[in-house]
Backbone as a chain_set.jsonl record, in Angstrom:
{"seq": "MNLEGLEIGPADWSGFETVMGEKGGSGGCWCMLWRLPRKTFEAGAGAGNRAAMQRRFEDGPPPGLLARVGGTPAAWLQVDRREAFSRLATSRILQPVDDQPVWSVACFLIARPFRRQGLSVALLDAAAEHAAAAGAEALEGYPVEPGKPNYPAVYAWTGLASAFRAAGFVEVARRSPTRPIMRRLL", "coords": {"N": [[4.014, -7.05, -18.539], [6.965, -6.615, -16.769], [8.621, -4.278, -16.191], [9.922, -2.185, -14.384], [9.962, 1.296, -13.957], [10.084, 2.034, -16.655], [10.959, 4.019, -19.375], [10.48, 5.582, -22.45], [11.835, 7.282, -25.124], [13.094, 9.813, -27.45], [16.15, 8.729, -28.813], [19.462, 9.055, -27.456], [22.919, 9.574, -28.216], [24.778, 8.369, -26.424], [23.217, 6.522, -24.896], [22.264, 4.916, -26.995], [24.694, 3.885, -27.962], [25.457, 2.381, -25.743], [23.457, 0.361, -25.71], [23.985, -0.837, -28.19], [26.49, -1.94, -27.777], [29.973, -3.03, -27.765], [30.46, -4.269, -30.231], [28.69, -3.104, -31.922], [25.954, -3.795, -32.38], [24.581, -6.14, -34.577], [27.135, -7.678, -35.993], [28.652, -5.307, -36.432], [26.938, -3.496, -37.615], [25.648, -1.185, -36.681], [23.091, -0.289, -37.067], [22.844, 0.634, -39.711], [22.26, -0.755, -41.991], [19.866, -0.611, -43.656], [20.014, 1.987, -44.453], [22.177, 2.6, -46.114], [23.812, 2.152, -49.332], [24.545, -1.183, -50.443], [27.355, -1.855, -50.912], [28.652, 0.296, -49.695], [27.757, 0.011, -47.079], [28.84, -2.538, -46.415], [31.591, -1.998, -46.715], [31.901, -0.241, -44.653], [31.558, -1.678, -42.329], [31.56, -1.951, -38.881], [33.655, 0.43, -37.669], [33.224, 2.424, -39.676], [30.414, 2.343, -40.156], [29.569, 2.948, -37.597], [30.488, 5.595, -37.349], [28.952, 6.785, -39.361], [26.356, 6.489, -38.33], [26.626, 7.967, -35.99], [26.928, 10.519, -37.046], [24.319, 10.858, -38.012], [22.934, 11.102, -35.608], [24.121, 13.463, -34.647], [23.385, 15.319, -36.614], [20.666, 15.321, -36.306], [17.053, 14.979, -36.467], [17.082, 12.615, -33.67], [17.524, 9.277, -34.837], [15.798, 7.307, -33.902], [14.232, 5.502, -31.158], [14.833, 5.166, -27.656], [14.708, 2.898, -25.028], [14.647, 3.028, -21.563], [15.175, 1.39, -18.534], [14.616, 1.847, -15.281], [16.444, 3.898, -15.52], [18.559, 2.748, -16.904], [19.955, 2.171, -20.092], [18.121, 0.112, -22.195], [16.977, -0.795, -24.594], [16.689, -0.314, -28.147], [15.037, 1.16, -30.905], [14.761, 1.664, -34.282], [13.279, 4.175, -36.139], [11.773, 5.893, -38.797], [10.999, 7.976, -41.646], [10.021, 6.055, -44.452], [11.52, 6.573, -46.76], [14.016, 7.214, -45.784], [15.333, 4.873, -45.557], [16.907, 3.65, -47.865], [17.577, 1.159, -48.976], [15.375, -0.475, -48.6], [13.658, 0.067, -50.687], [14.814, -1.208, -52.833], [14.761, -3.828, -52.205], [13.8, -7.11, -52.938], [11.936, -8.503, -51.448], [10.98, -6.686, -49.533], [10.182, -4.373, -50.778], [8.198, -1.397, -51.534], [4.686, -1.697, -50.845], [2.569, -0.23, -51.756], [1.646, 3.089, -52.839], [1.282, 4.624, -50.618], [2.399, 7.002, -48.273], [4.573, 6.047, -45.771], [5.907, 5.538, -42.473], [8.708, 3.737, -41.205], [9.625, 0.967, -39.176], [12.717, -0.051, -38.703], [14.629, -1.609, -37.331], [15.414, -3.404, -34.275], [17.006, -3.531, -31.105], [17.37, -5.244, -28.262], [18.668, -5.268, -25.099], [20.165, -8.082, -23.565], [19.388, -8.671, -20.746], [16.806, -7.638, -20.715], [15.121, -8.872, -22.444], [12.242, -10.746, -23.656], [10.181, -9.698, -22.099], [8.169, -8.128, -22.947], [8.989, -5.749, -24.002], [9.362, -5.141, -26.718], [6.761, -4.729, -27.754], [5.986, -2.468, -26.288], [7.876, -0.649, -27.287], [7.084, -0.568, -29.981], [4.524, 0.57, -29.743], [5.28, 3.072, -28.752], [6.764, 3.957, -30.953], [4.734, 4.235, -32.836], [3.282, 6.363, -31.708], [5.27, 8.337, -31.831], [5.74, 8.545, -34.633], [3.18, 9.332, -35.485], [2.977, 11.812, -34.205], [4.752, 13.197, -35.76], [3.35, 13.506, -38.03], [2.821, 11.266, -39.563], [0.75, 8.867, -41.231], [0.678, 6.175, -41.282], [2.441, 3.334, -40.026], [5.002, 1.106, -40.717], [6.364, -2.227, -40.596], [8.864, -4.831, -40.757], [9.019, -7.57, -39.835], [10.268, -10.811, -38.693], [8.887, -14.062, -39.099], [9.504, -16.792, -37.908], [8.499, -19.449, -37.622], [9.341, -21.427, -35.956], [10.092, -22.48, -32.629], [12.033, -20.728, -30.111], [13.691, -19.026, -31.644], [16.768, -17.578, -32.545], [17.672, -14.589, -30.935], [19.472, -12.8, -32.098], [18.977, -12.972, -34.795], [16.569, -11.805, -35.073], [16.432, -9.087, -35.513], [14.796, -7.319, -36.861], [12.503, -7.523, -35.539], [9.786, -9.526, -34.202], [6.976, -11.053, -35.735], [4.821, -11.645, -34.063], [5.024, -9.777, -31.969], [4.517, -7.412, -33.366], [1.852, -7.881, -34.152], [0.654, -7.912, -31.611], [0.926, -5.254, -31.019], [-0.922, -4.038, -32.599], [-0.518, -4.074, -35.377], [-1.174, -5.063, -38.76], [-0.934, -7.598, -41.234], [0.051, -6.712, -44.479], [1.253, -7.526, -46.762], [3.116, -10.313, -48.123], [5.934, -11.598, -49.248], [7.638, -13.559, -48.85], [7.889, -16.624, -47.097], [8.615, -16.26, -44.425], [8.717, -13.518, -43.887], [6.656, -11.172, -43.259], [5.088, -8.106, -44.316], [4.084, -5.576, -42.315], [1.569, -3.365, -41.09], [0.464, -0.468, -39.345], [-2.204, 1.613, -38.977], [-2.332, 5.056, -38.302]], "CA": [[5.396, -6.594, -18.592], [7.483, -6.272, -15.45], [9.764, -3.402, -16.428], [9.719, -1.057, -13.487], [10.689, 2.512, -14.321], [10.27, 2.091, -18.101], [10.823, 5.304, -20.058], [10.843, 5.494, -23.862], [11.869, 8.598, -25.745], [14.104, 9.935, -28.499], [17.449, 8.184, -28.419], [20.66, 9.88, -27.383], [24.053, 8.777, -28.693], [25.367, 7.583, -25.342], [22.34, 5.393, -24.619], [22.295, 4.06, -28.179], [25.996, 3.211, -27.968], [25.411, 1.385, -24.668], [22.635, -0.77, -26.152], [24.662, -1.492, -29.313], [27.649, -2.686, -27.298], [31.25, -2.805, -28.456], [30.416, -4.785, -31.605], [27.786, -2.294, -32.736], [24.787, -4.568, -32.805], [24.849, -7.373, -35.317], [28.273, -7.645, -36.92], [29.142, -3.963, -36.741], [25.993, -2.787, -38.488], [25.281, 0.099, -36.081], [21.77, 0.039, -37.627], [22.977, 1.36, -40.972], [21.994, -1.666, -43.101], [18.832, -0.143, -44.566], [20.251, 3.389, -44.828], [23.315, 2.763, -47.021], [23.957, 1.166, -50.409], [25.179, -2.41, -49.946], [28.82, -1.785, -50.915], [29.041, 1.277, -48.684], [27.505, -0.621, -45.788], [29.827, -3.6, -46.179], [32.906, -1.388, -46.542], [31.92, 0.488, -43.384], [31.265, -2.554, -41.18], [32.312, -1.565, -37.691], [33.946, 1.852, -37.421], [32.594, 3.295, -40.675], [28.978, 2.408, -39.897], [29.426, 3.662, -36.327], [30.665, 7.025, -37.636], [27.793, 7.228, -40.152], [25.205, 6.631, -37.429], [26.879, 9.079, -35.072], [26.594, 11.744, -37.8], [22.854, 10.973, -38.032], [22.551, 11.643, -34.304], [24.593, 14.846, -34.547], [22.612, 16.156, -37.533], [19.317, 15.345, -35.771], [16.635, 14.508, -35.151], [17.539, 11.252, -33.392], [16.915, 8.339, -35.79], [15.046, 6.234, -33.273], [13.808, 5.619, -29.768], [15.603, 4.413, -26.67], [13.988, 2.533, -23.806], [15.446, 2.919, -20.344], [14.496, 0.744, -17.418], [15.297, 2.315, -14.085], [17.545, 4.759, -15.943], [19.555, 1.987, -17.664], [19.585, 1.924, -21.482], [17.699, -1.28, -22.303], [16.583, -1.202, -25.937], [16.696, 0.662, -29.224], [14.176, 0.902, -32.054], [14.995, 2.661, -35.321], [12.035, 4.541, -36.811], [11.962, 7.08, -39.63], [10.256, 7.889, -42.905], [10.514, 4.932, -45.259], [12.526, 7.07, -47.709], [15.321, 7.261, -45.12], [15.912, 3.534, -45.65], [16.956, 3.481, -49.317], [17.675, -0.247, -49.402], [14.056, -1.106, -48.602], [13.059, 0.255, -52.009], [15.419, -2.12, -53.796], [14.621, -5.194, -51.709], [12.809, -7.919, -53.638], [10.925, -8.937, -50.484], [10.457, -5.601, -48.705], [9.884, -3.174, -51.566], [6.902, -0.824, -51.162], [3.451, -2.408, -51.153], [1.713, 0.708, -52.469], [2.191, 4.45, -52.868], [0.98, 5.34, -49.376], [3.594, 7.386, -47.52], [4.606, 5.395, -44.47], [7.126, 5.498, -41.685], [9.142, 2.353, -41.062], [10.435, 0.448, -38.074], [13.741, -0.788, -39.443], [15.33, -2.611, -36.517], [15.354, -3.381, -32.813], [18.021, -4.255, -30.339], [17.005, -5.265, -26.846], [19.762, -5.833, -24.313], [19.832, -9.425, -23.081], [18.613, -8.773, -19.498], [15.474, -7.071, -20.861], [14.371, -9.619, -23.458], [11.106, -11.604, -23.273], [9.408, -9.039, -21.054], [7.168, -7.278, -23.573], [9.557, -4.45, -24.374], [9.148, -4.902, -28.154], [5.417, -4.163, -27.94], [6.036, -1.103, -25.75], [8.625, 0.159, -28.252], [6.252, -0.373, -31.176], [3.493, 1.558, -29.396], [5.957, 4.379, -28.672], [7.108, 4.334, -32.326], [3.49, 4.695, -33.468], [3.026, 7.709, -31.18], [6.328, 9.202, -32.359], [5.478, 8.779, -36.054], [1.935, 10.105, -35.589], [3.285, 13.192, -33.803], [5.481, 13.806, -36.872], [2.437, 13.623, -39.148], [2.66, 10.013, -40.308], [-0.581, 8.259, -41.222], [0.842, 4.721, -41.145], [3.754, 2.848, -39.611], [5.213, -0.212, -41.282], [7.467, -3.004, -40.056], [9.31, -5.931, -41.603], [9.49, -8.565, -38.867], [10.397, -12.208, -39.102], [7.957, -15.027, -38.528], [10.353, -17.952, -38.175], [7.793, -20.716, -37.662], [9.94, -22.404, -35.045], [10.314, -21.882, -31.304], [13.401, -20.397, -29.691], [14.434, -18.389, -32.726], [17.836, -16.779, -31.932], [17.391, -13.148, -30.889], [20.377, -12.082, -32.986], [18.399, -12.963, -36.137], [15.262, -11.145, -35.011], [16.706, -7.661, -35.358], [13.692, -6.519, -37.407], [11.36, -7.791, -34.681], [9.001, -10.732, -34.445], [5.619, -10.738, -36.177], [3.899, -11.729, -32.923], [5.07, -8.491, -31.259], [3.82, -6.436, -34.2], [0.415, -8.138, -34.011], [0.246, -7.478, -30.271], [0.926, -3.787, -31.014], [-1.964, -3.534, -33.487], [-0.141, -4.092, -36.784], [-1.784, -6.128, -39.549], [-0.144, -7.973, -42.399], [-0.441, -6.123, -45.725], [1.884, -8.251, -47.877], [4.096, -11.327, -47.735], [6.615, -12.076, -50.445], [8.503, -14.629, -48.363], [7.149, -17.329, -46.042], [8.994, -15.841, -43.067], [8.869, -12.067, -43.787], [5.478, -10.358, -43.579], [5.138, -6.646, -44.21], [2.967, -5.289, -41.406], [1.276, -1.931, -41.054], [-0.483, 0.047, -38.34], [-2.711, 2.931, -39.337], [-2.223, 5.978, -37.173]], "C": [[5.813, -6.176, -17.189], [8.755, -5.445, -15.608], [9.559, -2.12, -15.624], [10.574, 0.134, -13.912], [10.949, 2.629, -15.811], [10.009, 3.504, -18.613], [11.274, 5.104, -21.488], [10.768, 6.888, -24.447], [12.918, 8.642, -26.836], [15.47, 9.48, -27.983], [18.501, 9.28, -28.323], [21.837, 8.973, -27.735], [24.625, 7.87, -27.6], [24.526, 6.344, -25.021], [22.315, 4.403, -25.768], [23.572, 3.229, -28.202], [26.053, 2.117, -26.895], [24.631, 0.152, -25.108], [23.334, -1.534, -27.282], [25.842, -2.346, -28.86], [28.884, -2.428, -28.149], [31.22, -3.229, -29.917], [29.466, -3.991, -32.495], [26.598, -3.049, -33.268], [25.215, -5.837, -33.493], [25.982, -7.165, -36.309], [28.755, -6.271, -37.315], [28.222, -3.155, -37.628], [25.697, -1.374, -37.996], [23.973, 0.624, -36.68], [21.84, 0.89, -38.892], [22.624, 0.508, -42.193], [21.009, -1.096, -44.115], [19.087, 1.269, -45.086], [21.315, 3.589, -45.899], [23.267, 1.771, -48.181], [24.805, -0.016, -49.903], [26.71, -2.309, -49.853], [29.326, -0.817, -49.856], [28.876, 0.689, -47.287], [28.568, -1.661, -45.476], [31.222, -3.036, -45.961], [33.028, -0.691, -45.187], [31.677, -0.357, -42.163], [32.175, -2.211, -40.008], [32.443, -0.059, -37.603], [33.262, 2.789, -38.412], [31.104, 3.446, -40.456], [28.704, 3.145, -38.591], [29.499, 5.165, -36.572], [29.477, 7.572, -38.421], [26.571, 7.42, -39.257], [25.417, 7.783, -36.459], [26.588, 10.415, -35.763], [25.081, 11.951, -37.859], [22.359, 11.561, -36.713], [22.93, 13.114, -34.206], [23.78, 15.79, -35.422], [21.16, 16.296, -37.099], [18.258, 15.241, -36.848], [17.136, 13.094, -34.907], [16.804, 10.252, -34.29], [16.149, 7.182, -35.16], [14.733, 6.533, -31.823], [14.661, 4.732, -28.879], [14.71, 4.141, -25.472], [14.998, 2.439, -22.673], [14.574, 2.265, -19.289], [15.272, 1.111, -16.167], [16.513, 3.164, -14.409], [18.606, 4.067, -16.782], [19.108, 1.811, -19.108], [19.323, 0.433, -21.694], [17.406, -1.722, -23.732], [16.553, -0.007, -26.878], [15.724, 0.211, -30.3], [14.425, 2.025, -33.053], [13.685, 2.916, -36.061], [12.247, 5.86, -37.549], [11.031, 6.945, -40.837], [10.86, 6.768, -43.745], [11.622, 5.374, -46.219], [13.929, 7.133, -47.096], [16.061, 5.932, -45.236], [15.948, 3.119, -47.126], [16.996, 2.025, -49.76], [16.337, -0.976, -49.33], [13.427, -1.034, -49.991], [13.602, -0.734, -53.032], [15.331, -3.585, -53.358], [13.514, -5.933, -52.464], [11.646, -8.261, -52.714], [10.245, -7.77, -49.774], [10.167, -4.314, -49.469], [8.481, -2.659, -51.228], [5.714, -1.638, -51.667], [2.549, -1.542, -52.031], [2.371, 2.085, -52.407], [1.923, 5.233, -51.588], [2.275, 5.724, -48.67], [3.537, 6.764, -46.124], [5.928, 5.691, -43.773], [7.45, 4.031, -41.473], [9.898, 2.124, -39.761], [11.452, -0.452, -38.75], [14.446, -1.852, -38.612], [15.131, -2.35, -35.027], [16.669, -3.93, -32.279], [17.627, -4.118, -28.876], [18.124, -5.954, -26.09], [19.296, -7.12, -23.636], [19.027, -9.45, -21.784], [17.157, -8.318, -19.613], [14.619, -7.795, -21.898], [13.252, -10.443, -22.822], [10.296, -11.036, -22.098], [8.354, -8.102, -21.632], [7.687, -5.93, -24.032], [9.356, -4.137, -25.852], [7.8, -4.237, -28.406], [5.383, -2.721, -27.429], [6.78, -0.176, -26.705], [7.808, 0.434, -29.511], [5.132, 0.632, -30.913], [4.096, 2.962, -29.34], [6.34, 4.866, -30.067], [5.887, 4.852, -33.063], [3.151, 6.107, -32.995], [4.015, 8.716, -31.76], [6.052, 9.556, -33.825], [4.217, 9.615, -36.252], [2.173, 11.57, -35.232], [4.039, 13.939, -34.899], [4.619, 13.897, -38.128], [2.233, 12.363, -39.966], [1.228, 9.498, -40.177], [-0.511, 6.75, -41.045], [2.285, 4.412, -40.767], [3.88, 1.412, -40.092], [6.389, -0.899, -40.595], [7.692, -4.234, -40.902], [9.856, -7.07, -40.738], [9.732, -9.929, -39.499], [9.302, -13.014, -38.421], [8.582, -16.399, -38.789], [9.644, -19.293, -38.245], [8.431, -21.81, -36.831], [10.2, -21.725, -33.709], [11.797, -21.59, -31.067], [14.273, -19.87, -30.826], [15.512, -17.493, -32.111], [17.565, -15.272, -32.047], [18.259, -12.362, -31.87], [19.829, -12.016, -34.421], [17.049, -12.26, -36.185], [15.416, -9.634, -34.889], [15.684, -6.762, -36.046], [12.419, -6.725, -36.599], [10.667, -9.089, -35.068], [7.564, -10.337, -34.792], [4.629, -10.763, -35.019], [3.876, -10.423, -32.126], [4.339, -7.411, -32.056], [2.307, -6.624, -34.104], [-0.097, -7.644, -32.666], [0.18, -5.957, -30.163], [-0.044, -3.211, -32.04], [-1.6, -3.45, -34.951], [-0.866, -5.248, -37.475], [-0.903, -6.382, -40.772], [-0.772, -7.379, -43.654], [0.176, -6.777, -46.953], [2.839, -9.293, -47.297], [4.678, -11.892, -49.027], [7.608, -13.194, -50.127], [7.755, -15.325, -47.233], [7.437, -16.812, -44.628], [9.075, -14.331, -42.879], [7.603, -11.315, -44.182], [5.831, -8.865, -43.556], [3.88, -6.287, -43.423], [2.815, -3.779, -41.268], [0.266, -1.632, -39.94], [-0.907, 1.426, -38.789], [-2.717, 3.805, -38.105], [-3.322, 7.012, -37.241]], "O": [[5.081, -5.459, -16.507], [9.837, -5.872, -15.204], [9.08, -1.11, -16.141], [11.764, -0.012, -14.19], [11.929, 3.257, -16.212], [8.974, 4.104, -18.323], [12.332, 4.522, -21.729], [9.77, 7.59, -24.289], [13.563, 7.633, -27.124], [15.878, 9.809, -26.869], [18.433, 10.294, -29.018], [21.762, 7.755, -27.574], [24.921, 6.705, -27.864], [25.064, 5.244, -24.89], [22.343, 3.192, -25.551], [23.535, 2.02, -28.432], [26.632, 1.054, -27.118], [25.084, -0.975, -24.906], [23.274, -2.763, -27.317], [26.158, -3.357, -29.487], [28.832, -1.691, -29.134], [31.883, -2.615, -30.753], [29.448, -4.196, -33.708], [26.265, -2.962, -34.45], [26.12, -6.53, -33.028], [25.793, -6.539, -37.351], [29.225, -6.086, -38.437], [28.664, -2.235, -38.316], [25.515, -0.462, -38.804], [23.774, 1.834, -36.785], [20.997, 1.759, -39.113], [22.683, 1.002, -43.319], [21.29, -1.098, -45.313], [18.451, 1.702, -46.048], [21.355, 4.644, -46.533], [22.74, 0.669, -48.031], [25.669, 0.15, -49.042], [27.29, -2.645, -48.82], [30.327, -1.09, -49.193], [29.741, 0.849, -46.425], [29.135, -1.661, -44.383], [31.964, -3.534, -45.116], [34.124, -0.567, -44.641], [31.593, 0.176, -41.057], [33.399, -2.186, -40.136], [31.444, 0.649, -37.476], [32.769, 3.845, -38.017], [30.574, 4.553, -40.556], [27.723, 3.881, -38.485], [28.671, 5.922, -36.064], [29.04, 8.696, -38.178], [25.836, 8.396, -39.404], [24.47, 8.503, -36.143], [26.063, 11.337, -35.138], [24.607, 13.083, -37.767], [21.472, 12.414, -36.702], [22.138, 13.927, -33.729], [23.51, 16.926, -35.031], [20.489, 17.26, -37.467], [18.558, 15.403, -38.031], [17.574, 12.431, -35.847], [15.594, 10.368, -34.483], [15.881, 6.182, -35.826], [14.935, 7.643, -31.329], [15.147, 3.683, -29.302], [14.04, 5.04, -24.964], [16.066, 1.844, -22.818], [13.383, 2.559, -19.174], [16.435, 0.738, -16.008], [17.498, 3.157, -13.671], [19.481, 4.74, -17.326], [17.993, 1.348, -19.346], [20.181, -0.404, -21.415], [17.567, -2.898, -24.057], [16.412, 1.142, -26.46], [15.602, -0.983, -30.575], [14.312, 3.202, -32.71], [13.055, 1.98, -36.554], [12.817, 6.81, -37.011], [10.367, 5.924, -41.015], [12.075, 6.566, -43.742], [12.564, 4.619, -46.461], [14.921, 7.108, -47.824], [17.274, 5.872, -45.035], [15.115, 2.332, -47.576], [16.488, 1.7, -50.832], [16.19, -2.022, -49.961], [12.744, -1.965, -50.418], [12.915, -1.062, -53.999], [15.784, -4.477, -54.076], [12.407, -5.413, -52.604], [10.496, -8.302, -53.152], [9.061, -7.852, -49.447], [9.931, -3.272, -48.856], [7.663, -3.407, -50.692], [5.739, -2.191, -52.767], [1.861, -2.039, -52.922], [3.516, 2.218, -51.974], [2.305, 6.4, -51.493], [3.153, 4.882, -48.483], [2.562, 6.943, -45.394], [6.924, 6.045, -44.405], [6.566, 3.178, -41.553], [10.688, 2.955, -39.313], [11.099, -1.492, -39.306], [14.822, -2.897, -39.143], [14.746, -1.265, -34.593], [17.35, -4.706, -32.949], [17.562, -3.015, -28.332], [18.487, -7.089, -26.401], [18.152, -7.215, -23.19], [18.049, -10.194, -21.712], [16.357, -8.579, -18.715], [13.505, -7.361, -22.193], [13.295, -10.789, -21.642], [9.803, -11.767, -21.24], [7.714, -7.359, -20.888], [6.903, -5.059, -24.41], [9.194, -2.97, -26.208], [7.71, -3.287, -29.184], [4.808, -1.85, -28.081], [6.361, 0.963, -26.913], [7.838, 1.543, -30.045], [4.827, 1.457, -31.774], [3.496, 3.923, -29.823], [6.251, 6.063, -30.345], [5.988, 5.807, -33.833], [2.773, 6.955, -33.803], [3.63, 9.823, -32.136], [6.121, 10.723, -34.211], [4.193, 10.509, -37.097], [1.633, 12.466, -35.881], [3.981, 15.167, -34.968], [5.102, 14.32, -39.179], [1.53, 12.396, -40.976], [0.583, 9.673, -39.144], [-1.506, 6.112, -40.703], [3.215, 5.129, -41.136], [2.975, 0.601, -39.897], [7.292, -0.241, -40.079], [6.821, -4.637, -41.673], [11.006, -7.48, -40.89], [9.44, -10.159, -40.673], [8.855, -12.69, -37.32], [8.24, -17.079, -39.757], [10.158, -20.209, -38.886], [8.101, -22.987, -36.982], [10.494, -20.531, -33.662], [12.677, -22.135, -31.733], [15.445, -20.228, -30.946], [15.194, -16.706, -31.22], [17.267, -14.763, -33.128], [17.811, -11.354, -32.415], [20.177, -11.107, -35.176], [16.455, -12.142, -37.257], [14.61, -8.979, -34.229], [15.702, -5.55, -35.833], [11.373, -6.169, -36.932], [10.932, -9.667, -36.122], [7.01, -9.403, -34.213], [3.686, -9.971, -35.001], [2.816, -10.008, -31.657], [3.623, -6.591, -31.482], [1.564, -5.649, -33.988], [-1.159, -7.027, -32.59], [-0.538, -5.425, -29.316], [0.004, -2.015, -32.325], [-2.317, -2.802, -35.714], [-1.138, -6.279, -36.859], [-0.221, -5.484, -41.267], [-1.974, -7.518, -43.879], [-0.322, -6.602, -48.065], [3.303, -9.184, -46.162], [3.995, -12.573, -49.791], [8.312, -13.699, -51.001], [7.046, -14.661, -46.476], [6.591, -16.921, -43.741], [9.47, -13.884, -41.802], [7.485, -10.864, -45.322], [6.754, -8.437, -42.862], [2.766, -6.642, -43.807], [3.787, -3.026, -41.321], [-0.634, -2.417, -39.645], [-0.071, 2.313, -38.964], [-3.059, 3.363, -37.008], [-3.404, 7.884, -36.375]]}, "num_chains": 1, "name": "protein.A"}
């Protein structure tokens, strides 16, 4: 990785907003997809989801980690207790594998100039440290494994399985050919 001056720590609203950009990530999600019931999420696309996430930041603790490179916000990773992401429990593909309490990596957004430099792996390692410091025994992720080269980054917002493997995660379930559930014991 050639990311001089890399710092990863709890996200702040300003840095998060910078990484999300004017559109709020993918289609105005503002990383609220897994946190809200479907109808609420869809009704809030854009401004409503932005306001919901800003409240999460204001209420604390920050709902994820922010990577800065040379002081510039470069990437975001959302990490929290699995229970914070209510839609995971109702997902046919991503529902819980077992009763073990886990923390979850719900999404990533890496700013274009910082992609393909190993930042995903660094963020996953930082997320594992963050979750362990909060008492978590395991960290889970729900990446894509597209099976084709040059997969568009916009569709890889849950991360790529190869990055999870490089960060020490192992596959614990797969209910879809392209969506493994991966876990790292802490």
